[in-house]
CSV table of C-alpha atoms and ligand atoms in Angstrom, one decimal:
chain,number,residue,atom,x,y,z
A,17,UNK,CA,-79.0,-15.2,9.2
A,18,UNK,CA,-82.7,-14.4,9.2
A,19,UNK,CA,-85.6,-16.9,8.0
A,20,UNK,CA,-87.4,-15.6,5.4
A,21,UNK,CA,-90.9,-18.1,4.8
A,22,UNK,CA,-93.4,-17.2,2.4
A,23,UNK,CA,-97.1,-18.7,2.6
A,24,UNK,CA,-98.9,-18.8,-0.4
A,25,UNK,CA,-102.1,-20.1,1.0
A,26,UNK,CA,-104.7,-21.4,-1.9
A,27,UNK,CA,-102.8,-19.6,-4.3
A,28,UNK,CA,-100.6,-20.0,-7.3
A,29,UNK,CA,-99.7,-22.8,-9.9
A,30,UNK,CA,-96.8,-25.2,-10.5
A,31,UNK,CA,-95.8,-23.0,-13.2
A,32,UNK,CA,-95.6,-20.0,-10.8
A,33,UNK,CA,-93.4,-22.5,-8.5
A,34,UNK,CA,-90.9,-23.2,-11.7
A,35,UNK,CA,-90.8,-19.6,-11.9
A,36,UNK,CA,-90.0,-18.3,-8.6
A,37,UNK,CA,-87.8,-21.5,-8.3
A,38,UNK,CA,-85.7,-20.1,-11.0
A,39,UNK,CA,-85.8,-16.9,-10.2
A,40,UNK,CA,-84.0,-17.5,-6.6
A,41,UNK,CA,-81.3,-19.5,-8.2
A,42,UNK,CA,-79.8,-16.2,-8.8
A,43,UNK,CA,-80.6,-14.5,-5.2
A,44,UNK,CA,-77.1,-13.7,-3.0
A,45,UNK,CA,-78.0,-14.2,0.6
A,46,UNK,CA,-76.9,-16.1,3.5
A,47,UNK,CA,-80.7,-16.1,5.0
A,48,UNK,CA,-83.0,-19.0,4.6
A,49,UNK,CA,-85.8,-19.2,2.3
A,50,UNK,CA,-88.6,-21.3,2.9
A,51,UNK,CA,-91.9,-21.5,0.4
A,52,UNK,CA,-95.0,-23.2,1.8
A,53,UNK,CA,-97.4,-24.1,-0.8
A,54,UNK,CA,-100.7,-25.8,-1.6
A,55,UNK,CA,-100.0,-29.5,-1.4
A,56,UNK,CA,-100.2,-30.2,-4.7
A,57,UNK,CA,-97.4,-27.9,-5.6
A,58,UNK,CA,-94.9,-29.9,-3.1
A,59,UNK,CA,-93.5,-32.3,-6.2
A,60,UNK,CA,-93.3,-29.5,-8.8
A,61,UNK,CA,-89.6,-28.3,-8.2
A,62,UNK,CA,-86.3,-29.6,-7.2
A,63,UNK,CA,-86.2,-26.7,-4.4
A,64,UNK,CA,-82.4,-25.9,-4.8
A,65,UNK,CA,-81.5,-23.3,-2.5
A,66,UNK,CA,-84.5,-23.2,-0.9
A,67,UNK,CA,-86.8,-25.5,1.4
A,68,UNK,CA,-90.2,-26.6,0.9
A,69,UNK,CA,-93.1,-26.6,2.9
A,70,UNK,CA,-96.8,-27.4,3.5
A,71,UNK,CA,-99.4,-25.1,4.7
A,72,UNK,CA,-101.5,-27.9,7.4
A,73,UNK,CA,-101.1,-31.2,8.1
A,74,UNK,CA,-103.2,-33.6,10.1
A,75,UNK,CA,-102.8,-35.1,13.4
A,76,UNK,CA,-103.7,-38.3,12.8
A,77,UNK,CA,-100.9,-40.9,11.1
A,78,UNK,CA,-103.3,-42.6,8.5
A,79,UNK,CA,-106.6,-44.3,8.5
A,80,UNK,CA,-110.4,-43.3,7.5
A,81,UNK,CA,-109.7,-39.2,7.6
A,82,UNK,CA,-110.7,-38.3,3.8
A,83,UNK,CA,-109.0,-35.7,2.5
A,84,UNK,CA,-106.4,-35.3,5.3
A,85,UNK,CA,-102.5,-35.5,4.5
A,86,UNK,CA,-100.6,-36.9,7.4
A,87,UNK,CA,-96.8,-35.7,8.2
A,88,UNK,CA,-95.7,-38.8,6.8
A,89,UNK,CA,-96.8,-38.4,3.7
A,90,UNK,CA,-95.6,-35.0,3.6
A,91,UNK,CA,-91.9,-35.9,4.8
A,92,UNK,CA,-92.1,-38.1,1.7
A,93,UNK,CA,-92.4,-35.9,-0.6
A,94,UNK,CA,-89.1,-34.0,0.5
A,95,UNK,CA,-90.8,-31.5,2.2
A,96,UNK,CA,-89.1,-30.2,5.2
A,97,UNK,CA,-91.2,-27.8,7.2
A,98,UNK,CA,-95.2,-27.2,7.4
A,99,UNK,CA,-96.8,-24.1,8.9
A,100,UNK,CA,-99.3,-25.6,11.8
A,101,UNK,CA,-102.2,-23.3,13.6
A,102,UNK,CA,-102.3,-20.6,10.9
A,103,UNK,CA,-105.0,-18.0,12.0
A,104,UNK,CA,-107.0,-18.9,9.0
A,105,UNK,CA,-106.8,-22.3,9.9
A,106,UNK,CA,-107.8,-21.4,13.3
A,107,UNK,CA,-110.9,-19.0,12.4
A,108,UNK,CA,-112.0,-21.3,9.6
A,109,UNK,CA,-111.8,-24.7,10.4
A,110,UNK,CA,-111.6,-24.1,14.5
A,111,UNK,CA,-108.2,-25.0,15.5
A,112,UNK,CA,-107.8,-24.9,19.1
A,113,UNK,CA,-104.6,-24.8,20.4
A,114,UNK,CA,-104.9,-28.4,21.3
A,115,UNK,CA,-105.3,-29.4,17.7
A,116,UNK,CA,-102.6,-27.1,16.6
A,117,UNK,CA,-100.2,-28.9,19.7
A,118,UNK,CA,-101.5,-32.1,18.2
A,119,UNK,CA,-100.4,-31.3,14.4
A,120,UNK,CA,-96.9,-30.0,15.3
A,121,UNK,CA,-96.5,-33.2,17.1
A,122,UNK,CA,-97.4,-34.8,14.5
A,123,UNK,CA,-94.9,-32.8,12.4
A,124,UNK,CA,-91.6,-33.5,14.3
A,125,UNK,CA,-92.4,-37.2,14.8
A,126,UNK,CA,-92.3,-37.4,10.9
A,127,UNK,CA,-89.2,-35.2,11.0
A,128,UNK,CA,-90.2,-32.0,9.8
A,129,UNK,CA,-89.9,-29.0,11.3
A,130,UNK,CA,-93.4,-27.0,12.2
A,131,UNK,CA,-93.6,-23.4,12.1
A,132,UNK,CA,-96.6,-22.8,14.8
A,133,UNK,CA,-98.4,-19.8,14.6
A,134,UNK,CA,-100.2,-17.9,17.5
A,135,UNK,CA,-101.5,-14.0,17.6
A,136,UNK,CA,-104.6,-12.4,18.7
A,137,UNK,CA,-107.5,-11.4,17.1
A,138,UNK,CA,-108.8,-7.7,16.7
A,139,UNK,CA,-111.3,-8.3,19.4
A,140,UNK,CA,-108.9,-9.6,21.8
A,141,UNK,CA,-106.7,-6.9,21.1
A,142,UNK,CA,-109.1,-4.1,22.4
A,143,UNK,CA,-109.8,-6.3,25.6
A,144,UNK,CA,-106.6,-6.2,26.1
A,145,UNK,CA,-106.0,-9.5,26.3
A,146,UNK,CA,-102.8,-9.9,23.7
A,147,UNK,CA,-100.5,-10.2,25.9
A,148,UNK,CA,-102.6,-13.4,27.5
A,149,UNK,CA,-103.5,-15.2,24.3
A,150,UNK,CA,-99.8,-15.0,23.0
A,151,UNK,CA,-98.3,-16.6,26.1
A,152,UNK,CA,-101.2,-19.1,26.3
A,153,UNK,CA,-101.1,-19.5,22.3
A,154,UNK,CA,-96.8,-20.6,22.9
A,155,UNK,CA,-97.8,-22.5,26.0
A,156,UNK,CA,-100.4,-25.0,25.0
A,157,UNK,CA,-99.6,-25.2,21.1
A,158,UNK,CA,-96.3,-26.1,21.4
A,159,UNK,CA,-95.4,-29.2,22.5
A,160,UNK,CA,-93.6,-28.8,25.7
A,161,UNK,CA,-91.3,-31.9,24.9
A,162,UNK,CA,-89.7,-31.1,22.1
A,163,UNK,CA,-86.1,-31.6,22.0
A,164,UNK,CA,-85.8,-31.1,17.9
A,165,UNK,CA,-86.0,-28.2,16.0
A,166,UNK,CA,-89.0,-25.7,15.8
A,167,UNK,CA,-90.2,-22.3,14.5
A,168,UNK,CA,-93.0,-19.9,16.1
A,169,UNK,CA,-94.6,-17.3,14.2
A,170,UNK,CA,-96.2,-14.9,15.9
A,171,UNK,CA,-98.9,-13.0,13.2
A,172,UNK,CA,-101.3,-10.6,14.9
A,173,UNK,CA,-104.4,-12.0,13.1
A,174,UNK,CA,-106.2,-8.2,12.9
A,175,UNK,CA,-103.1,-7.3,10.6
A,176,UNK,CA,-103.2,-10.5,8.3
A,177,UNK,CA,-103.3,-9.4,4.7
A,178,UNK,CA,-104.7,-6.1,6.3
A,179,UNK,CA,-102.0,-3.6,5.1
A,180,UNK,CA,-102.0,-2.9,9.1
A,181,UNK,CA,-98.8,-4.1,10.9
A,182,UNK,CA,-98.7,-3.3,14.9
A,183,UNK,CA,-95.9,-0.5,15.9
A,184,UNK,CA,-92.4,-1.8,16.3
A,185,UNK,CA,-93.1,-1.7,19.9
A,186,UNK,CA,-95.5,-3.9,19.8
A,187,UNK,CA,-94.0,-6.2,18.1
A,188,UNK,CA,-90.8,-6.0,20.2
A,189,UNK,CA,-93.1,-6.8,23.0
A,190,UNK,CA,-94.7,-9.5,21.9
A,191,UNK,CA,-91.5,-11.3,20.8
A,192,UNK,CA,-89.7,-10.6,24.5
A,193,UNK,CA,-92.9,-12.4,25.7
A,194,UNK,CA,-92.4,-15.3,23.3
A,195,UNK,CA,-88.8,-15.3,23.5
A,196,UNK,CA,-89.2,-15.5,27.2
A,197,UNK,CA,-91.8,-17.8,27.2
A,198,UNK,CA,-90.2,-20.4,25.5
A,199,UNK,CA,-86.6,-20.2,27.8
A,200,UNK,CA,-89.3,-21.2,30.6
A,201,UNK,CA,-90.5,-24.0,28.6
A,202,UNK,CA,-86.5,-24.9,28.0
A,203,UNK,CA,-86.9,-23.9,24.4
A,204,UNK,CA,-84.9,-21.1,24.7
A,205,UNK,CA,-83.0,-20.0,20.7
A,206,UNK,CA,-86.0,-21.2,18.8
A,207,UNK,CA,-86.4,-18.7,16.2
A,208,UNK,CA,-89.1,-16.6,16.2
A,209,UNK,CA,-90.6,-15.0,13.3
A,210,UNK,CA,-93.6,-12.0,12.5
A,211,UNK,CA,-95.9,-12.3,9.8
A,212,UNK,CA,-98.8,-9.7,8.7
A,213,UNK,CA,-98.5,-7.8,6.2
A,214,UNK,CA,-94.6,-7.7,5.5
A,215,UNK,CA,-93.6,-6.0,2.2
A,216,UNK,CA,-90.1,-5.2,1.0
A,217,UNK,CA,-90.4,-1.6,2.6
A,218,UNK,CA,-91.3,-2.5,5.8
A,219,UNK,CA,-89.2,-6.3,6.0
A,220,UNK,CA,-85.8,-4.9,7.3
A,221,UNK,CA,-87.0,-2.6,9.8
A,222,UNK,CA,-89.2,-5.6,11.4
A,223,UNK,CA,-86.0,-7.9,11.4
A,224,UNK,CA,-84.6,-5.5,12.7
A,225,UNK,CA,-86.6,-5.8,16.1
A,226,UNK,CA,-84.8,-7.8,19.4
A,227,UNK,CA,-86.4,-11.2,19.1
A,228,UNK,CA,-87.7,-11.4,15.4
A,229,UNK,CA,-85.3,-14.0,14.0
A,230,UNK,CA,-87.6,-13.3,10.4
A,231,UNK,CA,-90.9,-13.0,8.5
A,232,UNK,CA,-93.6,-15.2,7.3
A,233,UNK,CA,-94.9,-13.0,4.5
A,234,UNK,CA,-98.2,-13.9,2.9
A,235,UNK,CA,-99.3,-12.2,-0.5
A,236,UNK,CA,-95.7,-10.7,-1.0
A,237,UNK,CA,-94.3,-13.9,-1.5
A,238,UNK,CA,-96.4,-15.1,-4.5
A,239,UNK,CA,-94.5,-13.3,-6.9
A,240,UNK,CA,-90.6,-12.9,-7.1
A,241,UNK,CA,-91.0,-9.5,-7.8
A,242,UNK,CA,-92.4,-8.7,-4.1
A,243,UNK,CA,-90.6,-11.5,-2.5
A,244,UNK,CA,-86.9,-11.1,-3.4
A,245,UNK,CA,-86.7,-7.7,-2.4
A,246,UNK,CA,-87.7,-9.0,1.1
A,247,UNK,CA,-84.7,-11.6,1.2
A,248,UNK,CA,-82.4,-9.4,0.1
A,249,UNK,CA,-83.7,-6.1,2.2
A,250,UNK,CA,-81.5,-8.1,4.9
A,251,UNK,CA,-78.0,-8.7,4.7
B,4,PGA,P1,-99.9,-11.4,4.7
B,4,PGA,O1,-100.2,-12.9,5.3
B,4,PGA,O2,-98.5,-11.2,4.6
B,4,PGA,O3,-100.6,-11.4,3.4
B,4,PGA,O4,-100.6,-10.4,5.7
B,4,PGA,C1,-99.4,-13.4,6.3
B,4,PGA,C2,-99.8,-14.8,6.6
B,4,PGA,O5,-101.0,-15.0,6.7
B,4,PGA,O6,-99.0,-15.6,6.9
């Protein structure tokens, strides 16, 4: 069973939802499907045999932060995961992995599951410094006491809706270094997925990888279309 979680980011409609909800009442597979969508979009559907999820969520519980949505609020609208340190969220709105600790806390307190990302930036890539901001990026955005249920993905941010994916070595390495990472943090079996630029010709030979327990897949996973062909690339 792999995890297959699409992130739509500002993108899409309710009617979209309706449709893609409808068209994966029909998929076969035994992997899970998870669709994280605008906030807005979180009451359109009855998700049936898939989950729900949002895109941010704040760190604070409730009070005078305008136009935040705590993990409360989220949980009550049936929503079950919510995708915390995204790299746009990081490079727009300056997450630091503090924050990002701080949201996923937030997250499992209400009961939902975060799916914390980390990766490194182009720049940091050519200093050679992925290897460093990955295992910091696991150690000080994850919260070290959790004891529920969590998913990392790890999205090398110079590949985001790039077209550019790293080789499969790279990735391989980067997820023994999670994988390993997390064991030390007495984490070990929390799945890890990639995400950058997955497609459906590309998605089973990624999954395919030691360590990468699934994809986060970005623009491929607005329409069903691009995004069944990804669940069901992997048997
Ligand atoms: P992409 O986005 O698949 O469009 O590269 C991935 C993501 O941002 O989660």
């Amino acid at each position: 069973m792999k995890i297959i979680a699409g992130n739509w980011k500002m993108n899409g409609s309710c009617a979209g939802l309706k449709e893609m909800a409808v068209a994966l009442k029909n998929v076969m597979t035994d992997n899970k499907i998870i669709l994280c969508v605008p906030y807005t979009m979180l009451n359109c559907v009855q998700a049936d045999n898939f989950a729900l999820g949002a895109q941010d969520v704040s760190a604070h519980d409730k009070g005078a932060f305008t136009g935040e949505v705590s993990a409360t609020m989220l949980a009550e609208t049936g929503a079950k995961y919510v995708i915390v340190g995204h790299s746009e969220r990081r490079q727009y709105h300056e997450e630091t992995n503090s924050i990002v600790r701080q949201k996923a806390t937030a997250a499992i307190n209400a009961g939902m599951i975060p799916i914390i990302c980390v990766g490194e930036t182009m720049d940091e890539k050519q200093a050679g410094k992925t290897m460093a901001v990955i295992e910091s990026g696991v150690r000080e955005s994850v919260p070290s006491d959790s004891n529920t249920d969590i998913i990392i993905a790890y999205e090398p941010r110079w590949a985001i809706g790039a077209g550019l994916t790293p080789t499969e070595a790279e990735i391989a390495e980067a997820h023994k270094l999670i994988a390993d990472t997390l064991s030390s943090m007495g984490l070990s079996g929390t799945p890890v997925l990639y995400g950058a630029s997955v497609k459906s010709t590309n998605a089973a030979d990624i999954m395919s990888i030691p360590n990468v327990d699934g994809v986060l897949v970005g623009g491929a996973s607005l329409k069903p279309d691009d995004f069944i062909p990804i669940i069901t690339s992997v048997k």
